Every structure is written in C-alpha cells, then in structure tokens.
PDB file of C-alpha atoms in Angstrom:
ATOM      1  CA  MET Z  23    -161.375  37.544-183.305  1.00 55.00           C
ATOM      2  CA  THR Z  24    -159.592  40.981-183.066  1.00 65.00           C
ATOM      3  CA  ARG Z  25    -160.989  44.003-184.590  1.00 76.00           C
ATOM      4  CA  THR Z  26    -158.894  46.167-186.350  1.00 90.00           C
ATOM      5  CA  PHE Z  27    -158.958  49.972-186.428  1.00 91.00           C
ATOM      6  CA  ASN Z  28    -160.170  51.200-189.780  1.00 94.00           C
ATOM      7  CA  PRO Z  29    -159.157  54.777-190.384  1.00 95.00           C
ATOM      8  CA  GLU Z  30    -161.717  55.722-193.108  1.00 96.00           C
ATOM      9  CA  SER Z  31    -164.637  54.359-190.783  1.00 95.00           C
ATOM     10  CA  TYR Z  32    -163.665  56.868-188.095  1.00 96.00           C
ATOM     11  CA  GLY Z  33    -163.458  59.483-190.894  1.00 96.00           C
ATOM     12  CA  LYS Z  34    -167.053  58.278-191.464  1.00 96.00           C
ATOM     13  CA  LEU Z  35    -167.950  58.781-187.638  1.00 95.00           C
ATOM     14  CA  LEU Z  36    -166.296  62.595-187.454  1.00 95.00           C
ATOM     15  CA  ALA Z  37    -167.891  63.191-190.321  1.00 96.00           C
ATOM     16  CA  GLU Z  38    -171.267  62.500-188.784  1.00 94.00           C
ATOM     17  CA  TYR Z  39    -171.031  63.832-185.713  1.00 94.00           C
ATOM     18  CA  GLN Z  40    -167.959  66.555-186.216  1.00 95.00           C
ATOM     19  CA  PRO Z  41    -167.076  66.730-182.518  1.00 96.00           C
ATOM     20  CA  LYS Z  42    -164.850  69.957-181.504  1.00 96.00           C
ATOM     21  CA  ILE Z  43    -163.940  71.998-178.958  1.00 97.00           C
ATOM     22  CA  ILE Z  44    -166.596  72.470-176.192  1.00 97.00           C
ATOM     23  CA  THR Z  45    -167.295  76.032-175.645  1.00 96.00           C
ATOM     24  CA  THR Z  46    -171.190  76.197-174.521  1.00 96.00           C
ATOM     25  CA  GLU Z  47    -173.405  74.412-172.159  1.00 96.00           C
ATOM     26  CA  ALA Z  48    -175.558  72.592-174.540  1.00 96.00           C
ATOM     27  CA  GLU Z  49    -172.472  71.894-176.492  1.00 96.00           C
ATOM     28  CA  ASN Z  50    -171.219  70.452-173.615  1.00 96.00           C
ATOM     29  CA  GLU Z  51    -174.724  68.631-172.834  1.00 96.00           C
ATOM     30  CA  GLN Z  52    -174.913  67.236-176.441  1.00 96.00           C
ATOM     31  CA  ALA Z  53    -171.328  65.405-176.104  1.00 97.00           C
ATOM     32  CA  ILE Z  54    -172.122  63.906-172.984  1.00 96.00           C
ATOM     33  CA  ALA Z  55    -175.718  62.526-174.699  1.00 96.00           C
ATOM     34  CA  LEU Z  56    -173.402  61.324-177.724  1.00 96.00           C
ATOM     35  CA  ALA Z  57    -170.902  60.260-175.054  1.00 96.00           C
ATOM     36  CA  LEU Z  58    -173.434  58.414-173.315  1.00 96.00           C
ATOM     37  CA  THR Z  59    -174.563  56.634-175.741  1.00 96.00           C
ATOM     38  CA  LEU Z  60    -171.382  55.401-177.656  1.00 96.00           C
ATOM     39  CA  GLU Z  61    -170.553  54.352-173.792  1.00 95.00           C
ATOM     40  CA  HIS Z  62    -173.755  51.867-173.704  1.00 96.00           C
ATOM     41  CA  ARG Z  63    -173.642  50.645-177.102  1.00 95.00           C
ATOM     42  CA  PRO Z  64    -172.779  47.115-176.804  1.00 93.00           C
ATOM     43  CA  ASN Z  65    -170.115  45.681-179.029  1.00 92.00           C
ATOM     44  CA  ARG Z  66    -168.843  48.948-179.729  1.00 95.00           C
ATOM     45  CA  THR Z  67    -166.141  49.137-182.633  1.00 95.00           C
ATOM     46  CA  PRO Z  68    -162.888  50.094-182.141  1.00 96.00           C
ATOM     47  CA  GLU Z  69    -163.639  53.857-184.393  1.00 96.00           C
ATOM     48  CA  GLU Z  70    -166.727  54.111-181.752  1.00 96.00           C
ATOM     49  CA  GLU Z  71    -164.450  53.927-179.169  1.00 96.00           C
ATOM     50  CA  MET Z  72    -161.728  56.006-180.085  1.00 96.00           C
ATOM     51  CA  LEU Z  73    -164.783  58.587-180.915  1.00 97.00           C
ATOM     52  CA  LEU Z  74    -165.967  58.110-177.124  1.00 97.00           C
ATOM     53  CA  GLN Z  75    -162.354  58.660-175.735  1.00 97.00           C
ATOM     54  CA  LEU Z  76    -162.411  62.421-177.652  1.00 97.00           C
ATOM     55  CA  LEU Z  77    -165.801  63.165-176.623  1.00 97.00           C
ATOM     56  CA  VAL Z  78    -164.495  62.735-173.149  1.00 97.00           C
ATOM     57  CA  THR Z  79    -161.793  64.152-173.517  1.00 97.00           C
ATOM     58  CA  LEU Z  80    -162.900  67.691-174.936  1.00 97.00           C
ATOM     59  CA  ILE Z  81    -165.869  67.247-172.160  1.00 96.00           C
ATOM     60  CA  GLU Z  82    -163.648  67.081-169.291  1.00 95.00           C
ATOM     61  CA  GLN Z  83    -161.904  69.799-170.929  1.00 96.00           C
ATOM     62  CA  PHE Z  84    -164.357  71.909-170.852  1.00 95.00           C
ATOM     63  CA  GLU Z  85    -165.617  70.794-167.149  1.00 93.00           C
ATOM     64  CA  GLU Z  86    -162.179  71.507-165.864  1.00 90.00           C
ATOM     65  CA  THR Z  87    -162.810  75.299-167.621  1.00 91.00           C
ATOM     66  CA  HIS Z  88    -165.748  75.910-166.191  1.00 92.00           C
ATOM     67  CA  TYR Z  89    -166.429  74.150-162.973  1.00 86.00           C
ATOM     68  CA  PRO Z  90    -163.052  73.986-161.133  1.00 79.00           C
ATOM     69  CA  ILE Z  91    -162.667  72.144-158.169  1.00 71.00           C
ATOM     70  CA  PRO Z  92    -161.518  74.817-155.684  1.00 71.00           C
ATOM     71  CA  GLN Z  93    -158.644  73.320-153.922  1.00 76.00           C
ATOM     72  CA  GLY Z  94    -159.068  73.050-150.257  1.00 82.00           C
ATOM     73  CA  THR Z  95    -156.339  74.641-147.309  1.00 90.00           C
ATOM     74  CA  PRO Z  96    -154.648  71.598-145.181  1.00 93.00           C
ATOM     75  CA  ASN Z  97    -156.689  72.260-142.629  1.00 92.00           C
ATOM     76  CA  SER Z  98    -159.903  72.116-145.092  1.00 91.00           C
ATOM     77  CA  MET Z  99    -159.105  68.959-145.588  1.00 91.00           C
ATOM     78  CA  LEU Z 100    -158.452  67.857-142.368  1.00 93.00           C
ATOM     79  CA  VAL Z 101    -161.528  68.474-141.026  1.00 92.00           C
ATOM     80  CA  HIS Z 102    -163.270  66.890-143.849  1.00 90.00           C
ATOM     81  CA  LEU Z 103    -161.273  63.664-143.375  1.00 92.00           C
ATOM     82  CA  MET Z 104    -162.122  64.120-139.416  1.00 93.00           C
ATOM     83  CA  ASP Z 105    -166.204  64.836-141.003  1.00 92.00           C
ATOM     84  CA  ALA Z 106    -165.849  61.237-143.148  1.00 90.00           C
ATOM     85  CA  ARG Z 107    -164.303  59.099-140.614  1.00 91.00           C
ATOM     86  CA  ASP Z 108    -166.516  60.320-137.766  1.00 93.00           C
ATOM     87  CA  THR Z 109    -162.911  60.946-135.979  1.00 94.00           C
ATOM     88  CA  THR Z 110    -163.437  63.568-132.844  1.00 94.00           C
ATOM     89  CA  THR Z 111    -160.846  66.175-131.481  1.00 94.00           C
ATOM     90  CA  GLU Z 112    -159.835  63.470-129.132  1.00 94.00           C
ATOM     91  CA  ALA Z 113    -159.144  60.533-131.162  1.00 94.00           C
ATOM     92  CA  LEU Z 114    -156.873  63.764-133.510  1.00 93.00           C
ATOM     93  CA  ALA Z 115    -155.285  64.769-129.867  1.00 94.00           C
ATOM     94  CA  GLU Z 116    -153.505  61.500-129.576  1.00 95.00           C
ATOM     95  CA  VAL Z 117    -152.342  61.449-133.418  1.00 93.00           C
ATOM     96  CA  ILE Z 118    -150.784  65.216-132.712  1.00 92.00           C
ATOM     97  CA  GLY Z 119    -149.881  64.224-129.022  1.00 91.00           C
ATOM     98  CA  SER Z 120    -151.605  67.414-127.481  1.00 91.00           C
ATOM     99  CA  LEU Z 121    -155.469  68.370-127.491  1.00 93.00           C
ATOM    100  CA  GLU Z 122    -154.321  71.783-127.533  1.00 94.00           C
ATOM    101  CA  VAL Z 123    -152.158  71.654-131.018  1.00 93.00           C
ATOM    102  CA  ALA Z 124    -155.038  69.293-132.230  1.00 93.00           C
ATOM    103  CA  LEU Z 125    -157.353  72.374-131.719  1.00 93.00           C
ATOM    104  CA  GLN Z 126    -155.299  74.820-132.849  1.00 93.00           C
ATOM    105  CA  ILE Z 127    -154.727  73.015-136.327  1.00 93.00           C
ATOM    106  CA  ILE Z 128    -158.619  72.342-136.436  1.00 91.00           C
ATOM    107  CA  ASN Z 129    -158.894  76.003-136.290  1.00 91.00           C
ATOM    108  CA  GLY Z 130    -156.571  77.033-138.932  1.00 89.00           C
ATOM    109  CA  GLY Z 131    -153.090  76.538-137.500  1.00 92.00           C
ATOM    110  CA  THR Z 132    -150.005  75.966-139.357  1.00 93.00           C
ATOM    111  CA  ILE Z 133    -149.751  72.210-139.598  1.00 94.00           C
ATOM    112  CA  SER Z 134    -145.525  71.113-139.169  1.00 94.00           C
ATOM    113  CA  LYS Z 135    -144.111  68.612-141.878  1.00 95.00           C
ATOM    114  CA  THR Z 136    -144.379  66.068-138.412  1.00 94.00           C
ATOM    115  CA  GLN Z 137    -147.655  66.577-137.348  1.00 94.00           C
ATOM    116  CA  ALA Z 138    -148.575  66.692-141.696  1.00 95.00           C
ATOM    117  CA  GLU Z 139    -146.506  63.152-141.749  1.00 95.00           C
ATOM    118  CA  ALA Z 140    -148.758  62.105-138.657  1.00 95.00           C
ATOM    119  CA  LEU Z 141    -151.799  62.892-140.061  1.00 95.00           C
ATOM    120  CA  ALA Z 142    -151.126  60.795-143.010  1.00 94.00           C
ATOM    121  CA  ASP Z 143    -149.963  58.105-141.674  1.00 95.00           C
ATOM    122  CA  TYR Z 144    -153.396  58.282-139.484  1.00 94.00           C
ATOM    123  CA  PHE Z 145    -155.766  58.302-142.275  1.00 93.00           C
ATOM    124  CA  ASN Z 146    -154.229  56.524-144.812  1.00 93.00           C
ATOM    125  CA  VAL Z 147    -153.671  59.612-147.556  1.00 93.00           C
ATOM    126  CA  ASP Z 148    -150.914  61.556-149.209  1.00 91.00           C
ATOM    127  CA  ILE Z 149    -148.940  63.750-147.224  1.00 93.00           C
ATOM    128  CA  SER Z 150    -149.827  66.776-149.754  1.00 91.00           C
ATOM    129  CA  LEU Z 151    -152.783  66.878-148.388  1.00 89.00           C
ATOM    130  CA  PHE Z 152    -151.762  68.739-145.201  1.00 91.00           C
ATOM    131  CA  THR Z 153    -148.743  70.831-146.297  1.00 88.00           C
TER     132      THR Z 153
END
C-alpha cells in the first residue's frame, strides 16, 4: 500500500514546527535535532519526509553561508591526493615525465593541460581539480 501525500497533515506539521530560514547557530542546532529525529523515525510519513527535506535544505543553506569550504588550488589538490594515496614524488615524476617538473608543480608551479590530464587519469579524478 502506497501512502499518499496529505496537504492538510503537512500543514499541521509546518504549523507545529514552523520551519524558517535559519539565521543563528541556535536555530541551526534546533533544525539539526529535528531533522535527526525525523531521519531516524521508523515508518516516516510522506509529510514527515517532505518536512525532513525542507529542513535539510535550510540547514545546508545556513552551513554553506556560515561554513564555506575553501576552494583549493590545483597544486594543493595534487598534494592532498598524493598524501591521501601515499604517492611519492618519484611516482608522480613517472606520471608527469620528469622529477624536476614534478617538484616544480608540487611547489606551486603551473600545471599544463597535458599534465592535468595525466594527473586526472592517474588519480582517477576529474581534470578540473588540476585546472
């Protein structure tokens, strides 16, 4: 049996919890607590699912504004991938074709399109990380 969405029931949930744009840390914590309660509720109704989706959207919006993730540079992304995969400079040199060039790139040098393609293939990631 498929349960159908009931606008009246959803309206009651909205009136009870009154979700709104999150502007403070306290409001964010309250929204997270409610979202976790809904997320772990067995047999969630379609209306509760819709409220959960709304809360997640509001939480994400607040956190993207207040806790932005800094964009890395192509070189910092390379160093991160090397650390994460225990890749040596020598192994990178085999991908790039030269130890000297590999060292230059690791130390902030420019990554050419050809080198970016080789690195993306080697690390199995999108080329945009290196461009």
